[in-house]
Amino acid sequence: MKADIELHLIHDGDRWIGRNDRLTAKGEELSDLDSDIRRILQQSGEYPVGSKLTVFMGFDFDTIPTWLRQYHTHYFNRVLSIEL
């Protein structure tokens, strides 16, 4: 599966954040993050109404201490399929 959009995923202690060079979406819960991504993409005007997009979110392991990375299975990547 090829993603239309790729984001780096982090948690800042309060919110989930998905970002790349063109957008930054945030949410307290993952569902809030998904909603913010949808809102940003709809408002961007880059995609027509009804577009189906796949968004890949790769967890950014650089945001956690090196000693903790051995427990990387607690962190994850996500794939979001949305229709605008």
CSV table of N, CA and C in Angstrom, one decimal:
chain,number,residue,atom,x,y,z
A,1,MET,N,0.8,-1.2,0.0
A,1,MET,CA,0.0,0.0,0.0
A,1,MET,C,0.9,1.2,0.0
A,2,LYS,N,0.7,2.1,-0.9
A,2,LYS,CA,1.4,3.3,-1.0
A,2,LYS,C,0.6,4.5,-0.4
A,3,ALA,N,1.2,5.2,0.5
A,3,ALA,CA,0.6,6.3,1.2
A,3,ALA,C,0.6,7.6,0.3
A,4,ASP,N,-0.5,8.3,0.3
A,4,ASP,CA,-0.6,9.6,-0.4
A,4,ASP,C,0.2,10.7,0.4
A,5,ILE,N,0.1,10.5,1.7
A,5,ILE,CA,0.7,11.5,2.6
A,5,ILE,C,1.5,10.7,3.7
A,6,GLU,N,2.7,11.2,4.1
A,6,GLU,CA,3.4,10.6,5.2
A,6,GLU,C,3.7,11.7,6.3
A,7,LEU,N,3.5,11.3,7.5
A,7,LEU,CA,3.7,12.2,8.6
A,7,LEU,C,4.5,11.5,9.7
A,8,HIS,N,5.3,12.3,10.4
A,8,HIS,CA,6.0,11.8,11.6
A,8,HIS,C,5.1,11.9,12.8
A,9,LEU,N,5.0,10.9,13.6
A,9,LEU,CA,4.1,10.9,14.7
A,9,LEU,C,4.9,10.9,16.0
A,10,ILE,N,4.5,11.9,16.9
A,10,ILE,CA,5.1,12.0,18.2
A,10,ILE,C,3.9,12.2,19.2
A,11,HIS,N,4.3,12.1,20.5
A,11,HIS,CA,3.4,12.5,21.6
A,11,HIS,C,4.3,13.5,22.4
A,12,ASP,N,3.7,14.7,22.7
A,12,ASP,CA,4.5,15.7,23.4
A,12,ASP,C,4.2,15.7,24.9
A,13,GLY,N,3.5,14.6,25.4
A,13,GLY,CA,3.2,14.6,26.8
A,13,GLY,C,1.7,15.0,27.0
A,14,ASP,N,1.2,15.7,26.1
A,14,ASP,CA,-0.2,16.2,26.2
A,14,ASP,C,-1.0,15.7,25.0
A,15,ARG,N,-0.4,15.8,23.8
A,15,ARG,CA,-1.1,15.6,22.6
A,15,ARG,C,-0.3,14.8,21.6
A,16,TRP,N,-1.0,14.1,20.7
A,16,TRP,CA,-0.5,13.4,19.6
A,16,TRP,C,-0.3,14.5,18.5
A,17,ILE,N,0.9,14.4,17.8
A,17,ILE,CA,1.2,15.4,16.8
A,17,ILE,C,1.7,14.6,15.5
A,18,GLY,N,1.0,14.9,14.4
A,18,GLY,CA,1.5,14.3,13.1
A,18,GLY,C,1.9,15.5,12.3
A,19,ARG,N,3.1,15.4,11.7
A,19,ARG,CA,3.6,16.5,10.9
A,19,ARG,C,4.5,16.1,9.8
A,20,ASN,N,4.6,16.9,8.8
A,20,ASN,CA,5.6,16.8,7.7
A,20,ASN,C,5.9,18.3,7.4
A,21,ASP,N,6.5,18.5,6.2
A,21,ASP,CA,7.0,19.8,5.8
A,21,ASP,C,5.8,20.7,5.5
A,22,ARG,N,4.6,20.2,5.2
A,22,ARG,CA,3.5,20.9,4.8
A,22,ARG,C,2.3,21.1,5.8
A,23,LEU,N,2.3,20.2,6.7
A,23,LEU,CA,1.1,20.3,7.7
A,23,LEU,C,1.5,19.8,9.1
A,24,THR,N,0.8,20.3,10.1
A,24,THR,CA,0.9,19.8,11.4
A,24,THR,C,-0.5,19.7,12.0
A,25,ALA,N,-0.8,18.4,12.4
A,25,ALA,CA,-2.1,18.1,13.0
A,25,ALA,C,-1.9,17.7,14.4
A,26,LYS,N,-2.9,18.0,15.3
A,26,LYS,CA,-2.7,17.7,16.7
A,26,LYS,C,-4.0,17.2,17.3
A,27,GLY,N,-3.9,16.4,18.4
A,27,GLY,CA,-5.1,15.9,19.1
A,27,GLY,C,-4.8,15.2,20.4
A,28,GLU,N,-5.6,15.4,21.4
A,28,GLU,CA,-5.4,14.8,22.7
A,28,GLU,C,-5.5,13.3,22.5
A,29,GLU,N,-6.5,12.8,21.7
A,29,GLU,CA,-6.7,11.4,21.5
A,29,GLU,C,-6.3,11.1,20.0
A,30,LEU,N,-6.0,9.9,19.7
A,30,LEU,CA,-5.7,9.6,18.3
A,30,LEU,C,-6.9,9.9,17.3
A,31,SER,N,-8.1,9.7,17.8
A,31,SER,CA,-9.3,10.1,17.0
A,31,SER,C,-9.3,11.6,16.8
A,32,ASP,N,-8.9,12.4,17.7
A,32,ASP,CA,-8.8,13.8,17.6
A,32,ASP,C,-7.8,14.2,16.5
A,33,LEU,N,-6.7,13.5,16.5
A,33,LEU,CA,-5.6,13.7,15.6
A,33,LEU,C,-6.1,13.4,14.2
A,34,ASP,N,-6.8,12.3,14.0
A,34,ASP,CA,-7.4,11.9,12.7
A,34,ASP,C,-8.4,13.0,12.2
A,35,SER,N,-9.2,13.5,13.1
A,35,SER,CA,-10.2,14.5,12.7
A,35,SER,C,-9.4,15.8,12.3
A,36,ASP,N,-8.4,16.2,13.0
A,36,ASP,CA,-7.6,17.4,12.6
A,36,ASP,C,-6.9,17.2,11.3
A,37,ILE,N,-6.4,16.0,11.0
A,37,ILE,CA,-5.8,15.7,9.7
A,37,ILE,C,-6.9,15.9,8.6
A,38,ARG,N,-8.0,15.3,8.8
A,38,ARG,CA,-9.1,15.5,7.8
A,38,ARG,C,-9.5,16.9,7.6
A,39,ARG,N,-9.6,17.7,8.7
A,39,ARG,CA,-10.0,19.1,8.6
A,39,ARG,C,-8.9,19.9,7.8
A,40,ILE,N,-7.6,19.7,8.1
A,40,ILE,CA,-6.5,20.4,7.5
A,40,ILE,C,-6.5,20.1,6.0
A,41,LEU,N,-6.7,18.8,5.6
A,41,LEU,CA,-6.7,18.4,4.2
A,41,LEU,C,-7.9,19.0,3.5
A,42,GLN,N,-9.0,19.0,4.1
A,42,GLN,CA,-10.2,19.6,3.5
A,42,GLN,C,-10.0,21.1,3.2
A,43,GLN,N,-9.4,21.8,4.2
A,43,GLN,CA,-9.3,23.2,4.1
A,43,GLN,C,-8.1,23.6,3.2
A,44,SER,N,-7.2,22.7,2.9
A,44,SER,CA,-6.1,23.0,2.0
A,44,SER,C,-6.4,23.3,0.6
A,45,GLY,N,-7.6,22.8,0.1
A,45,GLY,CA,-8.0,23.0,-1.2
A,45,GLY,C,-7.2,22.2,-2.2
A,46,GLU,N,-6.2,21.3,-1.8
A,46,GLU,CA,-5.4,20.5,-2.7
A,46,GLU,C,-6.1,19.3,-3.2
A,47,TYR,N,-7.2,18.9,-2.5
A,47,TYR,CA,-7.8,17.6,-2.9
A,47,TYR,C,-9.3,17.9,-3.0
A,48,PRO,N,-9.9,17.4,-4.1
A,48,PRO,CA,-11.3,17.6,-4.3
A,48,PRO,C,-12.2,16.8,-3.3
A,49,VAL,N,-13.4,17.3,-3.1
A,49,VAL,CA,-14.3,16.7,-2.2
A,49,VAL,C,-14.5,15.2,-2.7
A,50,GLY,N,-14.5,14.3,-1.8
A,50,GLY,CA,-14.7,12.9,-2.2
A,50,GLY,C,-13.4,12.1,-2.4
A,51,SER,N,-12.3,12.9,-2.4
A,51,SER,CA,-11.0,12.2,-2.5
A,51,SER,C,-10.8,11.2,-1.4
A,52,LYS,N,-10.2,10.0,-1.8
A,52,LYS,CA,-9.8,9.0,-0.8
A,52,LYS,C,-8.3,9.0,-0.7
A,53,LEU,N,-7.8,9.2,0.5
A,53,LEU,CA,-6.4,9.4,0.8
A,53,LEU,C,-6.0,8.4,1.8
A,54,THR,N,-4.7,7.9,1.7
A,54,THR,CA,-4.1,7.1,2.7
A,54,THR,C,-3.0,7.9,3.3
A,55,VAL,N,-3.0,8.0,4.7
A,55,VAL,CA,-2.0,8.8,5.4
A,55,VAL,C,-1.2,7.8,6.3
A,56,PHE,N,0.1,7.7,6.1
A,56,PHE,CA,0.9,6.9,6.9
A,56,PHE,C,1.6,7.8,8.0
A,57,MET,N,1.5,7.3,9.2
A,57,MET,CA,2.1,8.0,10.3
A,57,MET,C,3.2,7.1,11.0
A,58,GLY,N,4.4,7.5,10.8
A,58,GLY,CA,5.5,6.7,11.4
A,58,GLY,C,6.0,7.3,12.7
A,59,PHE,N,6.0,6.5,13.8
A,59,PHE,CA,6.4,7.1,15.0
A,59,PHE,C,7.9,7.5,15.0
A,60,ASP,N,8.2,8.7,15.4
A,60,ASP,CA,9.5,9.3,15.4
A,60,ASP,C,10.3,8.8,16.7
A,61,PHE,N,11.1,7.8,16.5
A,61,PHE,CA,11.8,7.2,17.7
A,61,PHE,C,12.8,8.2,18.2
A,62,ASP,N,13.2,9.2,17.5
A,62,ASP,CA,14.2,10.2,18.0
A,62,ASP,C,13.6,11.0,19.2
A,63,THR,N,12.3,10.9,19.4
A,63,THR,CA,11.7,11.7,20.5
A,63,THR,C,11.7,11.0,21.8
A,64,ILE,N,12.2,9.7,21.8
A,64,ILE,CA,12.3,9.0,23.1
A,64,ILE,C,13.8,8.7,23.4
A,65,PRO,N,14.2,8.6,24.7
A,65,PRO,CA,15.6,8.4,25.1
A,65,PRO,C,16.1,7.1,24.5
A,66,THR,N,17.4,7.1,24.1
A,66,THR,CA,18.0,5.9,23.5
A,66,THR,C,17.8,4.6,24.4
A,67,TRP,N,17.9,4.7,25.7
A,67,TRP,CA,17.8,3.6,26.6
A,67,TRP,C,16.4,3.0,26.5
A,68,LEU,N,15.4,3.8,26.2
A,68,LEU,CA,14.0,3.3,26.2
A,68,LEU,C,13.7,2.7,24.9
A,69,ARG,N,14.5,2.9,23.8
A,69,ARG,CA,14.1,2.4,22.5
A,69,ARG,C,14.1,0.8,22.4
A,70,GLN,N,14.7,0.2,23.4
A,70,GLN,CA,14.6,-1.3,23.4
A,70,GLN,C,13.2,-1.8,23.6
A,71,TYR,N,12.3,-0.9,24.1
A,71,TYR,CA,10.9,-1.3,24.3
A,71,TYR,C,10.1,-0.7,23.1
A,72,HIS,N,10.7,-0.6,22.0
A,72,HIS,CA,10.0,0.0,20.8
A,72,HIS,C,8.7,-0.6,20.4
A,73,THR,N,8.5,-1.9,20.8
A,73,THR,CA,7.2,-2.5,20.5
A,73,THR,C,6.0,-1.8,21.2
A,74,HIS,N,6.3,-1.0,22.1
A,74,HIS,CA,5.2,-0.2,22.8
A,74,HIS,C,4.8,1.0,21.9
A,75,TYR,N,5.5,1.3,20.9
A,75,TYR,CA,5.3,2.4,20.0
A,75,TYR,C,4.9,1.8,18.7
A,76,PHE,N,4.3,2.6,17.8
A,76,PHE,CA,3.7,2.0,16.6
A,76,PHE,C,3.6,3.0,15.5
A,77,ASN,N,3.4,2.5,14.3
A,77,ASN,CA,3.1,3.3,13.1
A,77,ASN,C,1.6,3.1,12.9
A,78,ARG,N,1.0,4.1,12.1
A,78,ARG,CA,-0.4,4.1,11.9
A,78,ARG,C,-0.7,4.3,10.4
A,79,VAL,N,-1.8,3.8,9.9
A,79,VAL,CA,-2.3,4.1,8.6
A,79,VAL,C,-3.7,4.5,8.7
A,80,LEU,N,-4.0,5.7,8.2
A,80,LEU,CA,-5.3,6.3,8.2
A,80,LEU,C,-5.9,6.4,6.8
A,81,SER,N,-7.0,5.8,6.6
A,81,SER,CA,-7.7,5.9,5.3
A,81,SER,C,-8.9,6.9,5.5
A,82,ILE,N,-8.9,8.0,4.7
A,82,ILE,CA,-9.9,9.0,4.9
A,82,ILE,C,-10.5,9.3,3.5
A,83,GLU,N,-11.8,9.8,3.6
A,83,GLU,CA,-12.5,10.3,2.5
A,83,GLU,C,-12.8,11.8,2.8
A,84,LEU,N,-12.4,12.7,2.0
A,84,LEU,CA,-12.7,14.1,2.2
A,84,LEU,C,-14.0,14.5,1.7
